[in-house]
Short mmCIF file of C-alpha atoms and ligand atoms in Angstrom, two decimals:
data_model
loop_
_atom_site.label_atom_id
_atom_site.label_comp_id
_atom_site.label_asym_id
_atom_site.label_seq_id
_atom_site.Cartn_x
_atom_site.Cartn_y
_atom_site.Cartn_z
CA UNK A 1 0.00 0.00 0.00
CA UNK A 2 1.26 3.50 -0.66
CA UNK A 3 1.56 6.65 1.48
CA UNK A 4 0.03 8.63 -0.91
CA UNK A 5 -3.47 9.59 -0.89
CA UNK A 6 -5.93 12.45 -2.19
CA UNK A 7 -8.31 14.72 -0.24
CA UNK A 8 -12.08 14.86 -1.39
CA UNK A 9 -13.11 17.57 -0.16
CA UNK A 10 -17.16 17.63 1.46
CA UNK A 11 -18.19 20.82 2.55
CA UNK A 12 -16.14 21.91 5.34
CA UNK A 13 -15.29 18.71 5.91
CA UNK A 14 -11.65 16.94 4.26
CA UNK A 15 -11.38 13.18 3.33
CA UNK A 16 -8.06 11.32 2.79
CA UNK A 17 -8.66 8.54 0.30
CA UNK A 18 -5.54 6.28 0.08
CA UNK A 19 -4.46 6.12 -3.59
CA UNK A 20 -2.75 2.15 -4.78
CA UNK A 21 -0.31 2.08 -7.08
CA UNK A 22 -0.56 -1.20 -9.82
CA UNK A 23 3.01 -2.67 -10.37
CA UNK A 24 2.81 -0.96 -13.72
CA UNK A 25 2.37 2.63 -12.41
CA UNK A 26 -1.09 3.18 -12.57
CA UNK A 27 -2.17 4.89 -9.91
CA UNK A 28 -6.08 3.96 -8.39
CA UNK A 29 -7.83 5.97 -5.71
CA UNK A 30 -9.49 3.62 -3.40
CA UNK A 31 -12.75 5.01 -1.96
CA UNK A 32 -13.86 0.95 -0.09
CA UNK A 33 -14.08 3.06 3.05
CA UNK A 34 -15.82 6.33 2.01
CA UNK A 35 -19.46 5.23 2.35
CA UNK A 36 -18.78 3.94 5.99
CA UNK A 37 -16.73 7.37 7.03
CA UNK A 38 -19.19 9.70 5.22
CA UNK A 39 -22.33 8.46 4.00
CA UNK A 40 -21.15 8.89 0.70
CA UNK A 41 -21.62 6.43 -2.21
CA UNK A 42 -19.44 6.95 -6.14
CA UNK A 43 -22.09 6.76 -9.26
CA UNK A 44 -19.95 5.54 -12.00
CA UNK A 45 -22.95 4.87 -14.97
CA UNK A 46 -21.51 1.60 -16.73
CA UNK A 47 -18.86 1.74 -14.33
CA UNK A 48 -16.27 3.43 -17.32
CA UNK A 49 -13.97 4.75 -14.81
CA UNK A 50 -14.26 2.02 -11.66
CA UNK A 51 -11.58 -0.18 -10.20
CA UNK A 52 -14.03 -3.59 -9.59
CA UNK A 53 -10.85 -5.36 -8.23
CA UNK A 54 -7.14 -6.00 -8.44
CA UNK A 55 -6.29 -8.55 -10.62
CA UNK A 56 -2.79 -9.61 -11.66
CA UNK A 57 -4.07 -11.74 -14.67
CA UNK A 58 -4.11 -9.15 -17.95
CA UNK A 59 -2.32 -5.95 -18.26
CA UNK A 60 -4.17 -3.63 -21.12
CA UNK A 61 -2.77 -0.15 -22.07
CA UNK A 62 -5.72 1.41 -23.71
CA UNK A 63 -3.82 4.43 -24.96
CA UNK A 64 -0.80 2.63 -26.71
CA UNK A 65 -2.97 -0.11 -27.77
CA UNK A 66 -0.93 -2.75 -25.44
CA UNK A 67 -2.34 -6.20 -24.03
CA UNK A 68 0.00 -8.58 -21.79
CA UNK A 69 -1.09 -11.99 -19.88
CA UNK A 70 0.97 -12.22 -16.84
CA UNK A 71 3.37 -9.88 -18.26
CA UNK A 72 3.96 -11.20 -21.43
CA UNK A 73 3.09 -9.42 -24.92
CA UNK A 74 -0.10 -10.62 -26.50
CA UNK A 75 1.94 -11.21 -29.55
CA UNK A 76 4.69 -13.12 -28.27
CA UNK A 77 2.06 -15.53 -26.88
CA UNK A 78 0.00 -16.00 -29.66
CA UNK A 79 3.05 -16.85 -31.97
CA UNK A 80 4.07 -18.89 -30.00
CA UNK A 81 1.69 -21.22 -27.53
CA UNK A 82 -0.76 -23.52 -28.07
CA UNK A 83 -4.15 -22.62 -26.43
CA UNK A 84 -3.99 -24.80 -23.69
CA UNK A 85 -0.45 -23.76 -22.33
CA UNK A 86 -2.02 -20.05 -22.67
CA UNK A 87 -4.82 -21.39 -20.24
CA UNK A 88 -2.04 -22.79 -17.63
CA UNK A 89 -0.68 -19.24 -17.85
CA UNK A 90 -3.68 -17.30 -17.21
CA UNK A 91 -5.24 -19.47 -14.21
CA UNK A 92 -1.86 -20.42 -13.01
CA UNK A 93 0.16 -17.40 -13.51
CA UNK A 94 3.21 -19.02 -14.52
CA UNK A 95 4.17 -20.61 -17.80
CA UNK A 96 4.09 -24.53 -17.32
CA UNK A 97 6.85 -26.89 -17.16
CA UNK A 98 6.94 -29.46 -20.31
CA UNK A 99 5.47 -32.18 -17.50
CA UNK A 100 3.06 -29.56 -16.09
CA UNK A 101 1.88 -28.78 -19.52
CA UNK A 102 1.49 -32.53 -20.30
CA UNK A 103 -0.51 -33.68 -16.67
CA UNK A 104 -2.46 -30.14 -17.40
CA UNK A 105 -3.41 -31.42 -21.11
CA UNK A 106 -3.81 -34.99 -19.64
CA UNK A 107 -6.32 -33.41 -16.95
CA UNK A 108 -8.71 -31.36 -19.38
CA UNK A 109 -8.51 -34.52 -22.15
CA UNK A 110 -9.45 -36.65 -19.35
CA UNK A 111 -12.78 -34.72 -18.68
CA UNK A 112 -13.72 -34.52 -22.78
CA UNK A 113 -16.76 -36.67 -22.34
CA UNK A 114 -20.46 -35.65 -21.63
CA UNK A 115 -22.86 -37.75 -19.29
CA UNK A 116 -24.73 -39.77 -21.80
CA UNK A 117 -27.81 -38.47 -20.09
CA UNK A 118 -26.90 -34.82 -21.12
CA UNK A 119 -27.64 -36.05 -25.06
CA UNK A 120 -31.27 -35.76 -23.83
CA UNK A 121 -30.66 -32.23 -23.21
CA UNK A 122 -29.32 -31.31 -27.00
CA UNK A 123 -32.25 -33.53 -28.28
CA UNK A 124 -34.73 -31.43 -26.30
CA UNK A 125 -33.82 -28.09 -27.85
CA UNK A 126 -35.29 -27.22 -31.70
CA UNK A 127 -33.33 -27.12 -34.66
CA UNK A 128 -33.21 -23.45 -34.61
CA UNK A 129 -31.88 -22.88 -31.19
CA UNK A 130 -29.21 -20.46 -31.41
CA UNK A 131 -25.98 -22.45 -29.95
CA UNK A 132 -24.67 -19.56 -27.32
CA UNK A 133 -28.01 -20.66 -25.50
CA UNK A 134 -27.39 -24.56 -26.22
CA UNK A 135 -24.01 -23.45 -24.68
CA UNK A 136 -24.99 -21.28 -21.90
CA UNK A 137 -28.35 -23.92 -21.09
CA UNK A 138 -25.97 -27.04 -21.10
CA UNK A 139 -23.16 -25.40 -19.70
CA UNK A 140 -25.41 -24.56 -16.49
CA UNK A 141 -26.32 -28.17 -16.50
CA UNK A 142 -22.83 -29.68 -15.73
CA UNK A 143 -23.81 -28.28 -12.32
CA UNK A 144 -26.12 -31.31 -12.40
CA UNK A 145 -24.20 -33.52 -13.59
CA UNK A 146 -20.79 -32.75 -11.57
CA UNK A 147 -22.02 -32.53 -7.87
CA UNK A 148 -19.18 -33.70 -6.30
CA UNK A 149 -17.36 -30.30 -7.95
CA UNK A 150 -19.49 -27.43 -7.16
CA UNK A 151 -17.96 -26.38 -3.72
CA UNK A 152 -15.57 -23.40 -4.62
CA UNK A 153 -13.75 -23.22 -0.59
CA UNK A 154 -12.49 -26.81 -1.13
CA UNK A 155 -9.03 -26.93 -3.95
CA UNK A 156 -9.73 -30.55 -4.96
CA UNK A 157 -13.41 -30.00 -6.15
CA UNK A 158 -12.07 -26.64 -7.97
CA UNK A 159 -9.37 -28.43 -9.65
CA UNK A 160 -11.72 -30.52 -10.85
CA UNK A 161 -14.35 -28.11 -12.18
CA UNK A 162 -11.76 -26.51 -13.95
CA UNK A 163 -10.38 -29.66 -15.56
CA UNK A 164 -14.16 -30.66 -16.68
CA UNK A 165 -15.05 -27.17 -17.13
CA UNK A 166 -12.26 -26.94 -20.04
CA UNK A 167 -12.54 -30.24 -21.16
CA UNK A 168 -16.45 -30.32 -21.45
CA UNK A 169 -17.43 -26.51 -23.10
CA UNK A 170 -16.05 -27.76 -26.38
CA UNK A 171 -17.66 -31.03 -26.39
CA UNK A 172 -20.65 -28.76 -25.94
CA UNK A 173 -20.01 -26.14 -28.62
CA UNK A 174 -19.62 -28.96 -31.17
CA UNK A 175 -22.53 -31.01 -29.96
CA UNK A 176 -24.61 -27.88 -30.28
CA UNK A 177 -23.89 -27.25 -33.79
CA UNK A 178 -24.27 -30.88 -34.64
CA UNK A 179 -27.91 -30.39 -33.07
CA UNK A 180 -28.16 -27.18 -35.21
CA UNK A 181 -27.60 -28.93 -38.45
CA UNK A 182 -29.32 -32.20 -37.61
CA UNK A 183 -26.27 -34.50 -37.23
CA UNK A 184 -24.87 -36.92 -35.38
CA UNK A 185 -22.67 -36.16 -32.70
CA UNK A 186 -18.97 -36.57 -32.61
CA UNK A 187 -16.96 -37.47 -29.89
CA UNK A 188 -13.74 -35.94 -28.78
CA UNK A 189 -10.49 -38.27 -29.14
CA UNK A 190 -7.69 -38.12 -26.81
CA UNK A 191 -5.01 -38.13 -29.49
CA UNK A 192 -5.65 -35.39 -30.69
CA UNK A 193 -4.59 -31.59 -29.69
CA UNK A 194 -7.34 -29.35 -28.23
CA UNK A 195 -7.80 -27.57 -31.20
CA UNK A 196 -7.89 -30.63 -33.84
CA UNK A 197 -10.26 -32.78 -31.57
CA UNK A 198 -12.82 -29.22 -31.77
CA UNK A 199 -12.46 -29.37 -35.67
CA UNK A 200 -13.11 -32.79 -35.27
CA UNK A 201 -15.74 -32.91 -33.36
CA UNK A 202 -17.40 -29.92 -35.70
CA UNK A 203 -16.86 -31.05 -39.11
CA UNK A 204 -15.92 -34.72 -39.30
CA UNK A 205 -18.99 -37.30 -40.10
CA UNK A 206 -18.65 -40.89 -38.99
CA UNK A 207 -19.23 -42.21 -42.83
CA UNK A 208 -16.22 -40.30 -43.96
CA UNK A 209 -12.42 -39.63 -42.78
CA UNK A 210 -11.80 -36.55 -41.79
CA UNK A 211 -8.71 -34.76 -43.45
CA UNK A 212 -8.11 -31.06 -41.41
CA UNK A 213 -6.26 -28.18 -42.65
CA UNK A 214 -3.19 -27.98 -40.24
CA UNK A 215 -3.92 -24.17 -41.47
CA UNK A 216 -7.08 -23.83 -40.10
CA UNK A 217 -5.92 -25.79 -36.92
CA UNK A 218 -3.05 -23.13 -36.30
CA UNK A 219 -5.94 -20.18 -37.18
CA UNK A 220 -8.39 -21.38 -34.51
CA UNK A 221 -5.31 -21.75 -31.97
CA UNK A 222 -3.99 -18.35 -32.68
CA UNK A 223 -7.98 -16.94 -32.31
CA UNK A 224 -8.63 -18.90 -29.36
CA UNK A 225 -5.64 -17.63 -27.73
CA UNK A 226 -6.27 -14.00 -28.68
CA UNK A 227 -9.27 -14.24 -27.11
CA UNK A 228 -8.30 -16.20 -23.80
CA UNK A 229 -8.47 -13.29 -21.26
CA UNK A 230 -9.52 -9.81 -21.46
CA UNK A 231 -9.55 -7.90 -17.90
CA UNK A 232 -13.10 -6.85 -16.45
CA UNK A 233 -14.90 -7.30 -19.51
CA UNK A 234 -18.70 -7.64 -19.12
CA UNK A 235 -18.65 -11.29 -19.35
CA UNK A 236 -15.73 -11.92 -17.15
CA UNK A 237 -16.88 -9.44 -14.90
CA UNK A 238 -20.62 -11.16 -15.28
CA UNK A 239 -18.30 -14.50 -14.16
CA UNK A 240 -17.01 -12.47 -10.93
CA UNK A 241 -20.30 -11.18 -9.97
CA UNK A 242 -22.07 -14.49 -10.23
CA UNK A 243 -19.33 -16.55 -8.39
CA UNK A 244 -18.71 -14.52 -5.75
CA UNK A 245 -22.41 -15.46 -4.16
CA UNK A 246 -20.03 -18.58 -3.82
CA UNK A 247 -21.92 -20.42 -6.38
CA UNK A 248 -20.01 -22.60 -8.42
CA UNK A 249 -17.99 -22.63 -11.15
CA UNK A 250 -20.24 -23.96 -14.45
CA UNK A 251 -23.04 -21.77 -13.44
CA UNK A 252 -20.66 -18.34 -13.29
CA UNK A 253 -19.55 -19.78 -16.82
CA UNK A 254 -22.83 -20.35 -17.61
CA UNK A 255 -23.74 -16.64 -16.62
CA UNK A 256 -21.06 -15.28 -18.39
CA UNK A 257 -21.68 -17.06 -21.94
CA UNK A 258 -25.20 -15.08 -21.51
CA UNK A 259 -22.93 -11.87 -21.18
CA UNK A 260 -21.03 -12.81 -24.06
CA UNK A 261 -24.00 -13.22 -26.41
CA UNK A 262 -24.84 -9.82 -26.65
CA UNK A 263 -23.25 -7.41 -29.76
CA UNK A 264 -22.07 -5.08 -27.93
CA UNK A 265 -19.73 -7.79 -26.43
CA UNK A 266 -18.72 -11.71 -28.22
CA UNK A 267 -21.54 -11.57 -30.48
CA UNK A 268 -20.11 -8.33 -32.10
CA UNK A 269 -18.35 -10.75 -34.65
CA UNK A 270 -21.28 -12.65 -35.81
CA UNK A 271 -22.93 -8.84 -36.17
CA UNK A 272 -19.90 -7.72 -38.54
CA UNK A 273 -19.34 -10.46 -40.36
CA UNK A 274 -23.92 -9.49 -41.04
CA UNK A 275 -22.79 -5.92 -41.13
CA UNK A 276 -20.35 -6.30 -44.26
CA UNK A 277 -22.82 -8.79 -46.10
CA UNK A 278 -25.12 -6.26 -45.63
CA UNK A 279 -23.11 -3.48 -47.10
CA UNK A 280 -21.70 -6.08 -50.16
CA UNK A 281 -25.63 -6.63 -50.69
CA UNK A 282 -26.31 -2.40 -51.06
CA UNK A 283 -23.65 -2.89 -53.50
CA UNK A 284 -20.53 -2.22 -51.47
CA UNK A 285 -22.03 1.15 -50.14
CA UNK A 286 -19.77 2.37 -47.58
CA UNK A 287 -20.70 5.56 -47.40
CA UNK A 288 -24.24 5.59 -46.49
CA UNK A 289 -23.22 2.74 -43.93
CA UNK A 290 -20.21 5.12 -42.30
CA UNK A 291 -22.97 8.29 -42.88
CA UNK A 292 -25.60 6.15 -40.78
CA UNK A 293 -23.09 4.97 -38.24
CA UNK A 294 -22.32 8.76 -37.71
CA UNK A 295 -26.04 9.95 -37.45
CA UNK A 296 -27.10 10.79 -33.81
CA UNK A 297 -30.09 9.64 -34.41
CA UNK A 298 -29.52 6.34 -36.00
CA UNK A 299 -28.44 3.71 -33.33
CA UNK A 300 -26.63 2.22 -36.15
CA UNK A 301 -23.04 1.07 -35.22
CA UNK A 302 -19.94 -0.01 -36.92
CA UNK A 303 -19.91 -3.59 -35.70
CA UNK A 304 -16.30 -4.81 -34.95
CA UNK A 305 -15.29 -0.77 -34.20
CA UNK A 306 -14.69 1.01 -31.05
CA UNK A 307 -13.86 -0.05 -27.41
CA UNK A 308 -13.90 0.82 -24.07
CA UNK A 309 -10.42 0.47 -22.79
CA UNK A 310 -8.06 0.63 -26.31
CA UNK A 311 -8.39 4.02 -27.92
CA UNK A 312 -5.68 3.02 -30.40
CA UNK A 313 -5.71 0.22 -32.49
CA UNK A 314 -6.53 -3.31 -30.98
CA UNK A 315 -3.68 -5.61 -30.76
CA UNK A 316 -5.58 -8.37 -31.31
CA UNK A 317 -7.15 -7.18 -34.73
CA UNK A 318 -3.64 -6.52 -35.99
CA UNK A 319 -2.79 -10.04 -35.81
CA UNK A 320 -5.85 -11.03 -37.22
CA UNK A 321 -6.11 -8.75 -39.63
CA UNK A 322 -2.18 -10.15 -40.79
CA UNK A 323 -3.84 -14.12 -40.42
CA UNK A 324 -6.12 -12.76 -42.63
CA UNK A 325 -3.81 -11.69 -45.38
CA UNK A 326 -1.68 -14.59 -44.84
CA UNK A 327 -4.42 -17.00 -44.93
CA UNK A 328 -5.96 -15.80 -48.66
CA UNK A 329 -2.72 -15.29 -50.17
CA UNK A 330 -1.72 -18.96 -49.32
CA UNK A 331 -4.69 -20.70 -51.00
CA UNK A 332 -4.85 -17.80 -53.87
CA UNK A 333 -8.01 -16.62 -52.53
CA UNK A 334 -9.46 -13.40 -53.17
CA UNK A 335 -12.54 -12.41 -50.31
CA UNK A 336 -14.90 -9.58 -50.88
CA UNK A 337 -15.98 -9.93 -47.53
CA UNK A 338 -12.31 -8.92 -46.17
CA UNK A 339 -11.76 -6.02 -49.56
CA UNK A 340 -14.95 -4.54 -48.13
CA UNK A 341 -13.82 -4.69 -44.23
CA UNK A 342 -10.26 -3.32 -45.34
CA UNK A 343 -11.59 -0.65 -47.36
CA UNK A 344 -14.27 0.34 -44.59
CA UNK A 345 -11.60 0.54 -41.90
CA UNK A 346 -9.52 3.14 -44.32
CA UNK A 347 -12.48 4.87 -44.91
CA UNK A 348 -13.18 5.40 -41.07
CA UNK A 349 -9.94 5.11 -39.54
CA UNK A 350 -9.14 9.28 -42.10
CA UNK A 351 -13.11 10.25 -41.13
CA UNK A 352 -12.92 12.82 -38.12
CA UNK A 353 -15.84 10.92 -36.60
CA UNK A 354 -14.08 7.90 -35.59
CA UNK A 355 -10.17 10.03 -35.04
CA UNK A 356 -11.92 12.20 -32.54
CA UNK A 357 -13.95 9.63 -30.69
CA UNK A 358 -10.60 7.43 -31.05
CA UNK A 359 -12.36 4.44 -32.75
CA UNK A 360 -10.35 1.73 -34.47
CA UNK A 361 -11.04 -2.05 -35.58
CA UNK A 362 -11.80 -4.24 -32.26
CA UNK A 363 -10.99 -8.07 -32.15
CA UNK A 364 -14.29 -8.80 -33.85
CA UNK A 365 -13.77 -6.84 -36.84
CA UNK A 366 -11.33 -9.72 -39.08
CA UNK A 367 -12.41 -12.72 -36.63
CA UNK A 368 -15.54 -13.46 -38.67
CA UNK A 369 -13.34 -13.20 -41.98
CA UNK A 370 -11.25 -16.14 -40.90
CA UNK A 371 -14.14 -18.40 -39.60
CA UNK A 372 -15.62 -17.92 -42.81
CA UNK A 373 -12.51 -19.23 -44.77
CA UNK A 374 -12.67 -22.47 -42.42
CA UNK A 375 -16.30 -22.99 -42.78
CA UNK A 376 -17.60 -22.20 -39.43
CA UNK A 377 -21.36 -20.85 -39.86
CA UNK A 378 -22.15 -17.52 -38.58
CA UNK A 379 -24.06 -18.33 -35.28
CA UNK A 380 -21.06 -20.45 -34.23
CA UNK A 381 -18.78 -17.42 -33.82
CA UNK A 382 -19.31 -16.02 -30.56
CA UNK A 383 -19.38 -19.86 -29.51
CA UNK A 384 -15.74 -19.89 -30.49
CA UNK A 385 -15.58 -15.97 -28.66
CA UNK A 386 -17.13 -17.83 -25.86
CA UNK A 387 -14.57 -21.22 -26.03
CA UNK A 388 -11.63 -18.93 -26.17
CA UNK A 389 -12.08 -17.07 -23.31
CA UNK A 390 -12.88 -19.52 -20.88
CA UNK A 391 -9.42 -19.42 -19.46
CA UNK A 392 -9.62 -16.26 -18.97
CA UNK A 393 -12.98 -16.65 -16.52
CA UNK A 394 -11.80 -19.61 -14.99
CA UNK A 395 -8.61 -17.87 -14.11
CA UNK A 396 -10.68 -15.01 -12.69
CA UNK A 397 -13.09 -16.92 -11.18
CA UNK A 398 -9.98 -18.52 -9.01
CA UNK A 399 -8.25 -15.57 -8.21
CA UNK A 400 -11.39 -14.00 -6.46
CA UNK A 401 -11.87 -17.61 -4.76
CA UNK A 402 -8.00 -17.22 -3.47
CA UNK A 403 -7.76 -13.78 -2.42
CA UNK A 404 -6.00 -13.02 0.55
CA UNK A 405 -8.46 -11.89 3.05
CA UNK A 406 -11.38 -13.92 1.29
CA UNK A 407 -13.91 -12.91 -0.77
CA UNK A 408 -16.81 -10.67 -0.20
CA UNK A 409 -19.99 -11.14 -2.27
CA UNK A 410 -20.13 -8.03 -5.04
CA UNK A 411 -22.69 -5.79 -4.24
CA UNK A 412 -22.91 -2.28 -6.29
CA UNK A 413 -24.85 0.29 -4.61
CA UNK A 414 -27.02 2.86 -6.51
CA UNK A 415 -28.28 6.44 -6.43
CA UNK A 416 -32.30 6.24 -6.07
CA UNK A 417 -34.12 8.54 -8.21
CA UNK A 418 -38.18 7.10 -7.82
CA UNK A 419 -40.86 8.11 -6.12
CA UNK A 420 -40.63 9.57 -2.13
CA UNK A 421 -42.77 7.71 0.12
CA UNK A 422 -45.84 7.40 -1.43
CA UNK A 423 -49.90 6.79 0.50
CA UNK A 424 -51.14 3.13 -0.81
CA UNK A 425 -53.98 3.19 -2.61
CA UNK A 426 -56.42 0.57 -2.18
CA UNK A 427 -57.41 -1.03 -5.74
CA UNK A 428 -61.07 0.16 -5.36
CA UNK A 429 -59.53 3.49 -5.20
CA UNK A 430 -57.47 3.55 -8.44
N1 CMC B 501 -19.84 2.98 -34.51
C1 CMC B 501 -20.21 4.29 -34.47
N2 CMC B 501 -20.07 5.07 -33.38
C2 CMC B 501 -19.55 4.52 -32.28
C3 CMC B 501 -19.15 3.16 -32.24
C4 CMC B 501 -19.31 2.39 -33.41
N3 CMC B 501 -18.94 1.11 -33.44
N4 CMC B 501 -18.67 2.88 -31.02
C5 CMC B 501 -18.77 4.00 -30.29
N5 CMC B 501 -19.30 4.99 -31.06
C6 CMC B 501 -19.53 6.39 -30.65
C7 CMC B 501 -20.75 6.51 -29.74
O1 CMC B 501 -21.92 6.72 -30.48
C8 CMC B 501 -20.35 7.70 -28.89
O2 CMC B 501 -20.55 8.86 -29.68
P1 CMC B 501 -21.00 10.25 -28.96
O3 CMC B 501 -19.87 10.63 -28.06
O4 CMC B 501 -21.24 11.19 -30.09
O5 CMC B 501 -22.26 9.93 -28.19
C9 CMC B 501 -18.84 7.52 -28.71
O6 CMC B 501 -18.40 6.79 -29.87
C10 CMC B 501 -18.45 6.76 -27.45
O7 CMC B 501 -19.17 5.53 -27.46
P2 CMC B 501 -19.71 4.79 -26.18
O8 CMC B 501 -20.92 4.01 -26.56
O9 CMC B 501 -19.84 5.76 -25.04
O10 CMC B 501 -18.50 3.82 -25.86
P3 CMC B 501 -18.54 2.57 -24.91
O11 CMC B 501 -17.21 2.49 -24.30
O12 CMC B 501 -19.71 2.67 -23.98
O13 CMC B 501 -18.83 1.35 -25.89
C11 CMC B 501 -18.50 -0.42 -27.41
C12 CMC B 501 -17.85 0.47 -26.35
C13 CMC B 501 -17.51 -1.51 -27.80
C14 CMC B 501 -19.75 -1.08 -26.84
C15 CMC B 501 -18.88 0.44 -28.64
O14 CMC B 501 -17.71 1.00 -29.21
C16 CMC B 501 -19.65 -0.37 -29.68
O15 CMC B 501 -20.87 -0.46 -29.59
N6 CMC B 501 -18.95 -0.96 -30.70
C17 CMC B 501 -19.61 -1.82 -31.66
C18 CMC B 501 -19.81 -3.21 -31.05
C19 CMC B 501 -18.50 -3.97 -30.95
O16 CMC B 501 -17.72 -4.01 -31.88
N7 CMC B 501 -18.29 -4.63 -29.80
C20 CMC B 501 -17.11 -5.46 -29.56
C21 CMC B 501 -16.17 -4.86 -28.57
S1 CMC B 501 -14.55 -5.64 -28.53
C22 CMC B 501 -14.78 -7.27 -28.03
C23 CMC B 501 -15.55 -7.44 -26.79
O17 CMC B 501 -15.34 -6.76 -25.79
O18 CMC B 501 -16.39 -8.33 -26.78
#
């Protein structure tokens, strides 16, 4: 803790609110005791500029455009790990060991497999059901299915949630397209790496080998890592809020999936990848898209642009946007889909709209462009979103389970602005 603090000042009277300082410099004033010294709440509307927790997961430098898990640069780690060694590194905090790494990937492979009774489930739901709520519905029922895993105070039964948890969700996300398409489901086999078994299990059918595109394997790694862990987003923070009632640790996943969903969030990519249909469809139009997305009284958005934290360009759609490239070029592909997204990013990024609100490509502007190319249907994107960063809320979900001093349940206040106390009226009377 610091010796620095700053003085709010309330009428005559002075506060001293202590100020922390994050082991990268930033400096947070901490206002936990105000209410109880002065009656005094913060109001913080979408809580833009609030401090839920410390965390010591994922470092994000909005202004330079800089994302680091546990220290190390996004890009480092996505040229170089395999999804599951990025998941030891976020809920661990340490890079594993070649024999952690191998008991780790031993641990989730071990928990691939789905109660036979949860098929029932999938068969219940009709062929239209959008997967994210197959996912988030079947998700919440491992809490059924795993009882002797639910109690977060005891490490064994965690450990094990978190093996099944990672093992299970993409069981589920390919079982749930399978049910979307009307075919039979394919189960997950050990030999295989995390991100060939989920191909796998999506595409393969059991009259037919399966060949996969070591391509499109390294793609989905390098997106699923990019997307592992994200700081207090709304679904992780959805994860935080739901498990600190103590509940367990498939129903805060299952709570943050719902999060996810929405287009403001995950299911921003399935909205672009819409978006720039749309705009191919009104004949590559940019300009009356950009013109709408600028009206004040259109609530028509750029989909994939803008962010809360980065007001520079996002990391994360750099790399993509390079995968992208790389991708086409290698199989001689040209993609109207990505000419139009390139073109509408020049177009906005020299428009004094989007310089002066500081709005740039997020991570769900190119994402849809390369689930396209490997033949992964719309409605499955934010599924993928939602697969990638479940590290990320697992690790989360742990860290507020082991923080020193415990965990208090999360509990935002508010400012009331209804009615005063108000005479009842009896029915008759109204
Ligand atoms: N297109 C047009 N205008 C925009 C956009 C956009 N995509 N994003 C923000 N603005 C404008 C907004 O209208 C506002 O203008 P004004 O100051 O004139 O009222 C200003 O920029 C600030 O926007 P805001 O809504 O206060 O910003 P926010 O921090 O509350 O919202 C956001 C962040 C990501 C929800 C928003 O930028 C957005 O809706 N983007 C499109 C959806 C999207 O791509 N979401 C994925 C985010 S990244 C991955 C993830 O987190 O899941």
């Amino acid at each position: 803790m610091s010796s620095e603090y700053a003085i709010l000042q309330l009428g005559d009277e002075k506060v001293e609110l202590p100020i922390q300082i994050g082991t990268e410099g930033n400096r947070v004033i901490d206002i936990a005791k105000l209410y109880g010294e002065t009656g005094y709440i913060t109001l913080d509307d979408a809580f833009a500029n609030t401090g839920a927790t410390t965390s010591a997961i994922t470092y994000i430098d909005g202004e330079k455009g800089i994302l680091r898990y546990r220290g190390y640069p996004i890009e480092e780690i996505a040229e170089r790990c395999e999804i599951t060694e990025t998941a030891y590194l976020l809920i661990y905090g340490e890079l594993p060991t070649a024999e952690q790494l191998e008991t780790f990937r031993t641990n989730i492979r071990a928990h691939k497999l789905l109660h036979e009774g949860m098929k029932t489930i999938f068969a219940g739901f009709p062929p239209d059901a959008h997967p994210m709520a197959i996912l988030s519905s079947v998700v919440g029922a491992l809490a059924i299915y795993c009882p002797d895993s639910l109690e977060p105070s005891d490490p064994q039964q965690c450990e094990l949630a978190i093996f099944r948890m990672l093992g299970k969700m993409s069981t589920i996300a390919a079982f749930s397209f399978k049910q979307s398409i009307g075919r039979p489901f394919i189960y997950p086999q050990n030999n295989l790496t995390y991100c060939q078994n989920f191909l796998r299990m999506m595409f393969a059918v059991p009259s037919e080998e399966y060949e996969m595109d070591p391509d499109f394997v390294s793609a989905l790694n390098l997106l699923l890592v990019l997307h592992a862990d994200h700081g207090q987003n709304c679904s992780t923070s959805t994860v935080r809020m739901v498990g600190s009632s103590t509940v367990n640790l498939f129903s805060s996943v299952s709570a943050g999936i719902c999060a996810l969903w929405g287009a403001f969030h995950g299911g921003a990519n399935e909205a672009c990848i819409n978006m720039l249909e749309g705009i191919h469809a009104d004949n590559d139009n940019l300009g009356k898209h950009i013109d709408r997305a600028k009206d004040p009284n259109d609530n028509y958005r750029l989909m994939g642009f803008g962010h809360r934290v980065y007001k520079n360009y996002d990391p994360r759609a750099t790399i993509i946007k390079e995968t992208c490239h790389k991708l086409l070029e290698k199989n001689n592909l040209k993609n109207p889909i990505f000419e139009i997204a390139l073109e509408l990013e020049e177009v906005a990024l020299s428009d004094s709209y989007f310089i002066e609100r500081k709005l740039y490509p997020n991570v769900d502007f190119y994402s849809g462009i390369i689930y396209n190319l490997m033949g992964i249907p719309k409605q499955m994107f934010t599924v993928i979103f939602a697969l990638g960063r479940l590290p990320g809320w697992i690790a989360h979900w742990r860290e507020m389970h082991l923080a020193p001093g415990g965990m208090r349940i999360h509990r935002p206040r508010q400012l009331y602005t209804g009615s005063t106390e108000r005479k009842f009226v009896p029915l008759i009377k109204r």
